[in-house]
Amino acid sequence: MNLFDYARPTTVEEAIAAWAPGASYLAGGTNLVDLMKTGVMQPGKLIDLNRLAGLDRIESLANGDTRVGALVRNADLAHDAGFARAFPMVAEALLSGASGQLRNAATVGGNLMQRTRCAYFQDAHSACNRRTPGAGCDARGGDNATMAVLGWSDSCIATNPSDFGVALAALDAVVEVEGPQGSREIAFADFHLLPGQTPDRETALAQGELVVAVRLPAASAQLRHHSRYLKLRERTSYAFALVSAAAALRLEDGHIVEARLALGAVAARPWRANDAEALLIGQTPSDELFKRAADVALTGATPSGDNAHKIELARRTAARALALAAIGTPKRMPAFPASLFGEHAHV
Amino acid sequence: MSDTRPPASRFGSNSGQSFTRRDGIAKVTGTATFAADNHPDGLLYAVYVPATIARGRVSHLDVAAAKAHPGVAEVITPANRPMLDGDPESKGFMFAFRFEALQDNTVRYANQPIALVLGETLEAATEGARLLNPQYEALPARVGLNGDTPYKVEVGSFGRPGQTVYGDVAAGHAAAVQSVDLTYETPEQYHNAMETHAVVAEWQGDHVTLDMPNQAIVMSRGAYGYYFGIPPENVLIRSPYLGGGFGSKAIPNGPTVLAILAARMTGRPVKLMLRRDQMFGPVGHRGATRQRLRLGIDAGAKMTVLDHESLATTSTFDDFVESAANASQGLYAAGALRSAQYGVRVDAGTPGPMRAPGEASGSAALECAIDEMAEKAGLDPLEFRLRNYAETEPGTGLPYSSKALRECYLRGAERFGWSKRPMQPGQMRDEAGMLVGWGMGTALFHAPMFAAKARAVLRPDGTGLVETAAADMGQGAWTALAQIAADSLGLPLDQVEFRSGSSDLPDGGVAGGSGHTATAGGALHAAGSDAVRRLADIATADPASPLFGAGNAGVTARDGRFFVIDDDSRSESYADIIARAGGTEVVGTGSAARTPEDAGHHAMYSHGAVFAEVKVDPELYQMRVTRLVGAFAAGRIINPKLAESQLMGGMIWGISFALHEEARFDKRTGRIMNADFAGYHIPVNADVSGLEVITIHEDDAHVNALGIKGVGEIGVVGTVGAIGNAIRHATGHRIRRFPIRIEDLLHAALG
Ligand SMILES: Cc1cc2nc3c(=O)[nH]c(=O)nc-3n(C[C@H](O)[C@H](O)[C@H](O)COP(=O)(O)OP(=O)(O)OC[C@H]3O[C@@H](n4cnc5c(N)ncnc54)[C@H](O)[C@@H]3O)c2cc1C
Ligand code: SF4
C-alpha cells in the first residue's frame, strides 16, 4: 500500500496547522483521488476539509456581496434559488460541468483548484513541466487538438478546464484565502497563473494556503438580466468544454453600459477579455458588434499545436454568448444548461 | 409497439411475448454475482503491469523493490514465469489469437503485460506494480494507417475471404455512365463493456475453476486446457452474468492466462480485474480502416460496379483484419462486385471482433458512398437503393431465405416521414435556427448458426428443467432462451427452471455473430421437444391414460398437459403421467447446427433500414442526433422487448461510431492518450433521443427450425452511414472520416 497520513481537522486553523510540505487538502476528491490512483499526485498527507465547520454556507454580506464557502458543493450552489437568481450565469456554468454525481461531490474550492485535463499531465509516464519542472512537455508535438490558444508558453500549453471559473472571472469574483501567514484576498483575475517558465505554479496560493470562500460583488448581480454561459463540447452533456464563453451585459435605453466577457478552455486561466468589453460600452447590441468584440477577445491567439480551429470556434462562441446575453437571461434554467441544444440557445 | 404485434410473431405461448428480463431484479439490486464478486478463501489479487512504450524491450524491472513492499506476495516476470503447456505464440485451436504472457522482454504494443504482481490486497499489488518502475529500450512506434506497408489479405477474419470478385469489375467500371471514387476513414475503437475483463482462478490439483465473464463458455474450456496442458473437462468456467462482452470476451488474452498461471504457481486463488485504461490494449479492439469505394451506374441508375477496398490496421504478430469491404457483399445488386481487404501492421494489440466486426466500419463507408452516388444521379437516396435492390444474392445468385428489406424501407420511411425530405442539402431549419438534415442507411447482417447442445427434463411434479451453457451478456439470454425452452416443453415460463452460464452444462455455443438465440435456442427447442416426445410415448402407450392410443402425433402439449388433437376433453397432466409411470423424470436431449446443404441453398441475412435526423448548429457545428427510426426484419422475434432493446443498443452504438468514439494515439509513442471514460467519448443519455425501432416479422423456413435470425449487431450497421448522410443533408458538407467532429465541419465550411 502507498501509505500517507490522513488528518481530519474541524477548524480552518487546525487544517492550516496540519499542513506540511507534500500535503494536499482533500475536498470532494473527484479530482485529487483520481490523480492519486494514477500516481500523478502522491501527497504524503491528506488533510480532509470535509469536517471544517462553517465553510458550507452561502451568505449575503452586509455590503450586499455574496459569500460562498469553499465546501459548498457545486450542485448545492447551482440549485440555491437565491444564488441562481442573482448569478444565473454561474449556476448555468456549474450545471454544464461534469455529471450530476460529480457535482454532488465537487466543492467550490476544489473546482477552482482542479488540475488541467491535459492528457500528458494526467499520465504519470509522460514528460510534463507542470508536474516536474524542467522535465519537458510531451503535449507539444503530441495529441494536442484541445490545448491552449491564448497565454501559453513554450513550457506549457495546457488549459484550465473549469466551467465555474469562467463565470467567476467574468463577474469579478474575489477568492478569500487563509494560510500560515494569515488571511488575504485574491482578485479572481490574479488567481490562476499563466505558465510562463513556471507552469508548476498554477495559482497565486502560497504554500499551505487554503481557499475558504469565493465572494461575488453585489455589483455583479446587476448583470443578471443579461448573462449567459455557453459551452461547445463533443457531446450534449458530460464533456469538458472545447471552448466556452461567459457573457454578461447591462443595458440601459438600448445601450450597453456594462459588459463582461470571459472565455474558457482557451488558456491556463479563465480568460477575461477586457478589451472586448471596452469595445462594447456605449454601443447598441448587434451581431456585427458582437463579432467585432469576439475578434478583439481573440487578439493574439495562436495555435499551440494542431488546434487552430479552437481560435475560430472560440471567436464564434464568444459572439454567440454575447448575442444570447443581449436577448436576456432565460426565466428558467435550460434543460441542457449552456448547451446549444438547450432551449434559448439561439439568436 | 409491443402490444400491436402481429399474431404471426407468436409461437407457443411464451415466445413472441415481451417478458421482462428474468435476471433484471438481481442485477439492479446487486445480488447477481459477477466474476469479480467471488472472494474464495486465501485470495490473492493480481495487477498486471502495462507497457508504457509501444515497441522495444523492457530493460529493467525493480523486482526487489516490488517484493519488498509489504503485502506483495509474488512478482511474475519473464525471468520466473513458469512454462505454459500451450505456447501463446501458437495457433493451437480454432480461433486462437497470439498474445503476450511474459514469454520474453519484447514490447509489441502499449499496455501489453510486462509483469504480474500478486498481493494480499489490491492496494499492495497496485503499489508493487508501480514500484517495478520499468525501464525500456524503445524503438519508434508505427501507428495509424500509414504506419507501415500495406499487404494483401487472402484469408480474412474468421476464415472469410479476403478478396471476393463477382463479374467483370473492369467492364463494370467501363460501362458506367456516372461514377464516384471516394475514400473514407474510420478510427481505432476499443470495446469497453461496463464490466472490464475479470477472472478468479482456483486450482484443485490439475483441475481449475474460472469465474470469468465469457462469451464462449464451453469452447473456452478447450482453449484454457490447451495453455495449461489439461483436458477440457478439467476446466470449469462459471459465467452466469456478463456486464457486456461485444466480442472481446470470447478470446483468451494475456492478462487472464497469466492470472490463471499465477494461481497455479502460488497454489492460491487469484483474482484479476482490468482497470479501465487496461482495456485499451490486450483485449482486442476494432482496427482503423481506410476504405476506397468506386461505384458506377448506368443510365437507369443501376450499379454497374460496386468496388470496395479496405485497408485496416492489425498487429505485428497476428492477422485479424477488420474486413470492412465485405460489407458490400450480399446487399446491393451490381453488375460487378469486388471486395478487397488489405492490412497494415502497426504497434498495437491485435484487433478482434467488436460488435459487427467488418460490417460496422464497412457499412459506414458503403452507405455514405451509396448516398454520394445517388446524389450524383439526382435521385432520392431511398429511390436509388430501391433501384439497386437485390432480389437474389448478388454474385452468387442464391435466393434469400427471407428478405423483408423492402418492407423495412417502406415502413421505416413512412414512420420517419421521409417523403418530405428535400433533395437539396441545407434546406431545413428548426424553429431555433438549427440546421436539420435527414439521412438513411441500409443494414445487413448475416444470420449464422453455430453448434449447440441442450438437455431438457420433465420432472415428476410436472415442471421443467433445461440446461445449456449459454452466455447472457445483458442481451437477455436468460429470458429469451427460457421462453423458447418453455414452449418446447409445453409449459408456462414460470414452470421452467433454466440453468445456464456454466461449462459443466451442455455446450450452448458462442454468444457472438448474432447467432446465439438461434443456436442455443435451437438446441433447447430440440431438447424440449425430445423430452415431450418421450413423455407422450409413455402416455399414449399406457392404457390407463385418457391419451391411450392417440399416438405420439395425435397429442399436443400445452400448459403442462397433453391434449388429444381435436378433442380437448381427453387430456392428462405431465405430473400424472410421470407418477403412474413410476415417478422418474423424463430426459430429452437436443442439438442444433446448420448443415452445409442448408447453408448452400440460401443466402441468409437479417435486414434493416435506418433513418436519422440530425441537428447541427450553423456556426458552431455542434451536432446531435435528434431522431433515429430503425426498421428491421430478423426472422421471428422471440422477445420483442429484448429484441428492441438490442436493436436500440446497436443504434446507439452507431451514434457513438458516427460522432464520438475514437482512440487518440500519440503518434510518437504509440500510446492511447484518452484511455478513460472522460476522454474516450461514448454517447450519454442526453445524446440519445427520439429512438424508435420497428420489427418486421419474417417467416423463414430455411435459417433454422425456429425461423430465428439475430438482432445483436445489425442495429449498428446502417446507422453510422445514416448519420453521416444526415449531416451532409443538414450542412452540405460531406465528411469522409469518422467520428465526425466539430472541427471537421468548420474546416469544410472554411474551405
Ligand atoms: C469525469 C469528469 C468530468 C468532469 N467534467 C467537468 C466539466 O465538464 N467541467 C468542469 O468544470 N469540471 C469538470 N470536472 C471536474 C470537477 O469539476 C472537479 O473534479 C471538481 O470541481 C473538483 O472539486 P473537488 O471538491 O472534488 O476537489 P478535490 O478533488 O478534493 O481537490 C482538487 C484539488 O483542489 C485542492 N483543494 C480542494 N479544496 C481546496 C481548498 N478549499 N483550498 C485549497 N485547495 C483545495 C486539492 O488539494 C486538489 O489539489 C469533471 C471531473 C470528472 C472526474
Ligand atoms: S501542456 Fe503543460 S500540463 Fe500538458 S504536458 Fe505540457 S507542461 Fe504538462
XYZ file of N, CA, C and O in Angstrom, chain B residues 132-242:
444
model
N 7.804 -1.472 -9.569
C 8.640 -2.155 -10.564
C 9.365 -1.157 -11.460
O 10.404 -1.447 -12.033
N 8.761 0.020 -11.607
C 9.393 1.135 -12.316
C 10.138 0.686 -13.573
O 11.356 0.791 -13.667
N 9.409 0.177 -14.560
C 10.049 -0.429 -15.727
C 10.945 0.557 -16.475
O 10.620 1.736 -16.589
N 12.047 0.055 -16.954
C 12.916 0.812 -17.857
C 12.878 0.106 -19.211
O 12.738 -1.116 -19.265
N 12.982 0.900 -20.252
C 12.812 0.342 -21.592
C 13.936 0.735 -22.523
O 14.596 1.761 -22.323
N 14.101 -0.052 -23.554
C 14.798 0.408 -24.751
C 13.717 0.529 -25.814
O 13.197 -0.485 -26.293
N 13.353 1.748 -26.128
C 12.205 1.964 -27.009
C 12.656 2.148 -28.454
O 13.717 2.713 -28.723
N 11.837 1.665 -29.354
C 12.033 1.909 -30.783
C 10.880 2.788 -31.250
O 9.828 2.835 -30.612
N 11.043 3.480 -32.376
C 9.952 4.331 -32.855
C 8.699 3.492 -33.124
O 8.785 2.404 -33.693
N 7.565 4.005 -32.685
C 6.319 3.258 -32.845
C 5.738 3.482 -34.235
O 5.870 4.565 -34.801
N 5.139 2.440 -34.743
C 4.418 2.566 -36.018
C 2.929 2.519 -35.702
O 2.440 1.502 -35.217
N 2.254 3.608 -35.930
C 0.819 3.637 -35.656
C 0.079 4.220 -36.851
O 0.656 4.918 -37.684
N -1.206 3.932 -36.900
C -2.057 4.548 -37.913
C -1.955 3.851 -39.248
O -1.117 2.971 -39.479
N -2.823 4.268 -40.135
C -2.961 3.582 -41.421
C -1.745 3.761 -42.315
O -1.542 3.011 -43.261
N -0.924 4.771 -42.015
C 0.284 4.965 -42.801
C 1.503 4.413 -42.083
O 2.633 4.683 -42.459
N 1.248 3.638 -41.019
C 2.343 3.191 -40.158
C 3.329 2.273 -40.837
O 4.483 2.207 -40.447
N 2.906 1.523 -41.836
C 3.810 0.578 -42.486
C 3.254 0.259 -43.871
O 2.242 0.827 -44.299
N 3.889 -0.690 -44.544
C 3.493 -1.035 -45.913
C 2.263 -1.936 -45.886
O 2.255 -2.947 -45.178
N 1.239 -1.607 -46.644
C 0.058 -2.472 -46.679
C 0.355 -3.828 -47.306
O 1.254 -3.950 -48.138
N -0.375 -4.827 -46.885
C -0.261 -6.135 -47.523
C -1.662 -6.627 -47.864
O -2.657 -6.181 -47.282
N -1.707 -7.539 -48.823
C -2.986 -8.041 -49.303
C -3.459 -9.179 -48.398
O -2.681 -10.068 -48.056
N -4.701 -9.151 -48.013
C -5.243 -10.182 -47.135
C -5.917 -11.253 -47.982
O -6.853 -10.954 -48.725
N -5.423 -12.477 -47.897
C -6.044 -13.556 -48.678
C -7.183 -14.200 -47.901
O -8.255 -14.445 -48.434
N -6.928 -14.482 -46.639
C -7.995 -15.034 -45.791
C -8.252 -14.031 -44.679
O -7.356 -13.688 -43.918
N -9.473 -13.551 -44.613
C -9.811 -12.521 -43.652
C -10.187 -13.114 -42.306
O -10.011 -14.303 -42.049
N -10.705 -12.268 -41.424
C -11.053 -12.701 -40.093
C -12.099 -13.818 -40.143
O -12.982 -13.813 -40.998
N -11.977 -14.760 -39.224
C -12.882 -15.908 -39.122
C -12.967 -16.696 -40.428
O -14.005 -17.230 -40.783
N -11.866 -16.708 -41.154
C -11.813 -17.522 -42.360
C -12.613 -16.973 -43.521
O -12.741 -17.620 -44.564
N -13.149 -15.789 -43.372
C -13.889 -15.228 -44.505
C -12.902 -14.772 -45.583
O -11.765 -14.425 -45.281
N -13.362 -14.760 -46.813
C -12.430 -14.433 -47.888
C -11.896 -13.012 -47.759
O -12.609 -12.089 -47.384
N -10.622 -12.870 -48.084
C -10.018 -11.547 -48.079
C -10.263 -10.814 -49.387
O -10.249 -9.590 -49.437
N -10.449 -11.590 -50.435
C -10.639 -10.998 -51.766
C -11.833 -11.706 -52.407
O -11.829 -12.920 -52.547
N -12.840 -10.951 -52.775
C -14.005 -11.550 -53.424
C -14.334 -10.750 -54.672
O -14.440 -9.518 -54.605
N -14.454 -11.436 -55.763
C -14.805 -10.757 -57.013
C -15.926 -11.524 -57.682
O -15.866 -12.746 -57.811
N -16.963 -10.823 -58.063
C -18.024 -11.400 -58.896
C -18.163 -10.544 -60.140
O -18.212 -9.315 -60.035
N -18.263 -11.175 -61.269
C -18.455 -10.424 -62.515
C -17.161 -9.761 -62.973
O -16.094 -9.946 -62.387
N -17.294 -8.984 -64.021
C -16.135 -8.347 -64.637
C -16.049 -6.897 -64.138
O -16.775 -6.017 -64.594
N -15.170 -6.699 -63.156
C -15.102 -5.394 -62.488
C -14.655 -4.303 -63.463
O -15.223 -3.203 -63.495
N -13.646 -4.614 -64.274
C -13.157 -3.612 -65.238
C -14.277 -3.222 -66.201
O -14.477 -2.040 -66.503
N -15.017 -4.212 -66.644
C -16.128 -3.921 -67.555
C -17.188 -3.086 -66.855
O -17.803 -2.193 -67.457
N -17.399 -3.380 -65.572
C -18.373 -2.607 -64.797
C -17.975 -1.141 -64.715
O -18.804 -0.238 -64.862
N -16.690 -0.903 -64.476
C -16.204 0.485 -64.437
C -16.371 1.136 -65.811
O -16.811 2.283 -65.921
N -16.031 0.372 -66.845
C -16.072 0.931 -68.202
C -17.501 1.243 -68.628
O -17.755 2.221 -69.340
N -18.434 0.446 -68.174
C -19.821 0.612 -68.594
C -20.521 1.767 -67.877
O -21.605 2.189 -68.277
N -19.898 2.273 -66.815
C -20.579 3.286 -66.012
C -20.741 4.592 -66.779
O -19.790 5.062 -67.408
N -21.938 5.158 -66.713
C -22.116 6.483 -67.311
C -21.833 7.570 -66.273
O -21.504 8.700 -66.605
N -21.964 7.208 -65.025
C -21.553 8.116 -63.945
C -20.858 7.279 -62.893
O -21.203 6.095 -62.701
N -19.926 7.887 -62.195
C -19.236 7.106 -61.174
C -18.747 8.007 -60.046
O -18.680 9.233 -60.196
N -18.433 7.397 -58.936
C -17.789 8.102 -57.822
C -16.591 7.284 -57.375
O -16.572 6.049 -57.518
N -15.594 7.953 -56.836
C -14.378 7.315 -56.334
C -14.057 8.012 -55.014
O -13.616 9.151 -55.003
N -14.331 7.340 -53.916
C -14.363 8.015 -52.622
C -13.517 7.274 -51.601
O -13.432 6.050 -51.633
N -12.932 8.023 -50.692
C -12.143 7.399 -49.627
C -12.688 7.835 -48.263
O -12.856 9.026 -48.012
N -12.948 6.842 -47.434
C -13.468 7.084 -46.088
C -12.513 6.506 -45.065
O -11.826 5.517 -45.342
N -12.509 7.104 -43.880
C -11.693 6.549 -42.802
C -12.495 6.356 -41.533
O -13.394 7.151 -41.230
N -12.168 5.294 -40.829
C -12.751 5.058 -39.507
C -11.598 4.829 -38.528
O -10.545 4.352 -38.931
N -11.780 5.184 -37.265
C -10.660 5.143 -36.319
C -10.588 3.808 -35.560
O -11.481 2.980 -35.660
N -9.531 3.651 -34.794
C -9.474 2.545 -33.837
C -10.525 2.783 -32.751
O -10.642 3.897 -32.232
N -11.248 1.737 -32.443
C -12.222 1.819 -31.348
C -11.941 0.667 -30.387
O -11.559 -0.412 -30.821
N -12.145 0.920 -29.125
C -11.863 -0.106 -28.107
C -13.148 -0.492 -27.399
O -13.854 0.370 -26.889
N -13.454 -1.806 -27.367
C -14.654 -2.236 -26.643
C -14.476 -1.891 -25.177
O -13.464 -2.214 -24.592
N -15.469 -1.360 -24.612
C -15.431 -1.017 -23.206
C -16.723 -1.420 -22.537
O -17.550 -0.590 -22.202
N -16.880 -2.737 -22.353
C -18.037 -3.206 -21.593
C -17.982 -2.578 -20.204
O -16.906 -2.265 -19.707
N -19.147 -2.372 -19.592
C -19.167 -1.820 -18.238
C -18.288 -2.649 -17.311
O -17.521 -2.128 -16.516
N -18.441 -3.981 -17.408
C -17.604 -4.880 -16.608
C -16.306 -5.102 -17.392
O -16.326 -5.683 -18.471
N -15.200 -4.644 -16.835
C -13.936 -4.923 -17.514
C -13.622 -6.412 -17.373
O -14.249 -7.115 -16.592
N -12.632 -6.864 -18.116
C -12.274 -8.291 -18.061
C -11.862 -8.674 -16.646
O -11.140 -7.932 -15.988
N -12.325 -9.810 -16.221
C -12.038 -10.240 -14.849
C -11.945 -11.751 -14.820
O -12.563 -12.447 -15.626
N -11.159 -12.254 -13.883
C -11.117 -13.699 -13.660
C -10.773 -13.952 -12.199
O -10.007 -13.207 -11.594
N -11.422 -14.955 -11.637
C -10.996 -15.502 -10.349
C -10.665 -16.959 -10.630
O -11.528 -17.737 -11.026
N -9.396 -17.311 -10.482
C -8.927 -18.655 -10.848
C -8.534 -19.423 -9.601
O -7.847 -18.889 -8.725
N -8.972 -20.667 -9.511
C -8.637 -21.502 -8.349
C -8.368 -22.920 -8.822
O -9.201 -23.521 -9.499
N -7.199 -23.419 -8.480
C -6.809 -24.774 -8.883
C -7.079 -25.765 -7.761
O -6.872 -25.458 -6.591
N -7.534 -26.983 -8.139
C -7.523 -28.134 -7.231
C -6.803 -29.233 -8.020
O -7.396 -29.811 -8.929
N -5.557 -29.485 -7.670
C -4.773 -30.466 -8.427
C -4.655 -30.016 -9.867
O -4.226 -28.891 -10.138
N -5.065 -30.886 -10.789
C -4.988 -30.488 -12.196
C -6.362 -30.056 -12.736
O -6.645 -30.164 -13.916
N -7.195 -29.592 -11.817
C -8.477 -29.027 -12.216
C -8.475 -27.533 -11.872
O -7.942 -27.150 -10.838
N -9.094 -26.745 -12.706
C -9.149 -25.321 -12.400
C -10.584 -24.805 -12.570
O -11.302 -25.221 -13.477
N -10.964 -23.956 -11.640
C -12.269 -23.295 -11.734
C -12.023 -21.828 -12.069
O -11.234 -21.158 -11.398
N -12.695 -21.366 -13.102
C -12.521 -19.989 -13.550
C -13.859 -19.261 -13.473
O -14.788 -19.581 -14.217
N -13.955 -18.326 -12.539
C -15.106 -17.428 -12.556
C -14.719 -16.271 -13.455
O -13.796 -15.508 -13.141
N -15.379 -16.165 -14.566
C -14.995 -15.126 -15.531
C -16.158 -14.838 -16.475
O -16.948 -15.715 -16.767
N -16.275 -13.590 -16.917
C -17.258 -13.334 -17.970
C -16.758 -13.955 -19.266
O -15.603 -13.756 -19.629
N -17.596 -14.744 -19.909
C -17.121 -15.485 -21.074
C -18.246 -15.656 -22.085
O -19.329 -16.114 -21.750
N -17.959 -15.303 -23.308
C -18.968 -15.401 -24.370
C -18.964 -16.756 -25.056
O -19.769 -16.991 -25.953
N -18.011 -17.609 -24.717
C -17.902 -18.903 -25.402
C -17.534 -19.944 -24.356
O -16.429 -20.472 -24.342
N -18.468 -20.226 -23.486
C -18.145 -20.882 -22.216
C -17.533 -22.274 -22.406
O -16.488 -22.582 -21.834
N -18.159 -23.105 -23.200
C -17.658 -24.470 -23.322
C -16.437 -24.521 -24.239
O -15.449 -25.188 -23.948
N -16.493 -23.761 -25.314
C -15.353 -23.723 -26.227
C -14.086 -23.271 -25.494
O -12.988 -23.774 -25.740
N -14.238 -22.329 -24.570
C -13.075 -21.783 -23.864
C -12.403 -22.812 -22.968
O -11.223 -22.668 -22.655
N -13.146 -23.840 -22.539
C -12.510 -24.886 -21.728
C -11.331 -25.473 -22.487
O -10.260 -25.691 -21.934
N -11.570 -25.758 -23.751
C -10.513 -26.334 -24.579
C -9.343 -25.380 -24.713
O -8.175 -25.786 -24.684
N -9.661 -24.098 -24.859
C -8.603 -23.108 -25.030
C -7.732 -23.045 -23.776
O -6.504 -23.132 -23.854
N -8.365 -22.902 -22.613
C -7.562 -22.821 -21.387
C -6.889 -24.154 -21.090
O -5.752 -24.199 -20.614
N -7.575 -25.238 -21.396
C -6.960 -26.559 -21.247
C -5.690 -26.660 -22.072
O -4.670 -27.193 -21.626
N -5.723 -26.092 -23.256
C -4.560 -26.120 -24.149
C -3.364 -25.419 -23.502
O -2.258 -25.959 -23.449
N -3.599 -24.209 -22.989
C -2.459 -23.474 -22.431
C -1.900 -24.132 -21.171
O -0.727 -24.006 -20.858
N -2.778 -24.830 -20.447
C -2.322 -25.389 -19.166
C -2.122 -26.903 -19.200
O -1.900 -27.522 -18.168
N -2.231 -27.477 -20.393
C -1.914 -28.897 -20.537
C -2.851 -29.818 -19.782
O -2.435 -30.837 -19.230
N -4.106 -29.464 -19.706
C -5.086 -30.330 -19.045
C -6.266 -30.538 -19.986
O -6.511 -29.709 -20.866
N -6.973 -31.648 -19.820
C -8.109 -31.868 -20.711
C -9.213 -30.829 -20.470
O -9.337 -30.316 -19.347
N -10.001 -30.540 -21.479
C -11.054 -29.532 -21.339
C -11.961 -29.795 -20.142
O -12.373 -28.858 -19.456
N -12.229 -31.074 -19.860
C -13.131 -31.404 -18.754
C -12.593 -30.919 -17.416
O -13.344 -30.802 -16.448
N -11.288 -30.686 -17.340
C -10.708 -30.254 -16.064
C -10.869 -28.752 -15.837
O -10.442 -28.235 -14.822
N -11.435 -28.093 -16.814
C -11.626 -26.641 -16.690
C -13.112 -26.385 -16.455
O -13.946 -26.775 -17.264
N -13.411 -25.758 -15.333
C -14.807 -25.366 -15.083
C -14.893 -23.846 -15.208
O -14.214 -23.123 -14.465
N -15.695 -23.390 -16.151
C -15.870 -21.943 -16.330
C -17.271 -21.571 -15.874
O -18.262 -22.140 -16.350
N -17.337 -20.652 -14.935
C -18.657 -20.182 -14.458
C -18.825 -18.731 -14.881
O -18.025 -17.866 -14.505
N -19.840 -18.510 -15.652
C -20.050 -17.181 -16.213
C -21.541 -16.875 -16.241
O -22.144 -16.743 -17.297
N -22.138 -16.800 -15.049
C -23.591 -16.630 -15.041
C -24.030 -15.289 -15.640
O -25.053 -15.219 -16.309
N -23.257 -14.263 -15.379
C -23.608 -12.932 -15.896
C -22.375 -12.292 -16.508
O -21.278 -12.470 -16.015
N -22.599 -11.555 -17.546
C -21.523 -10.745 -18.109
C -22.007 -9.305 -18.168
O -23.138 -9.048 -18.585
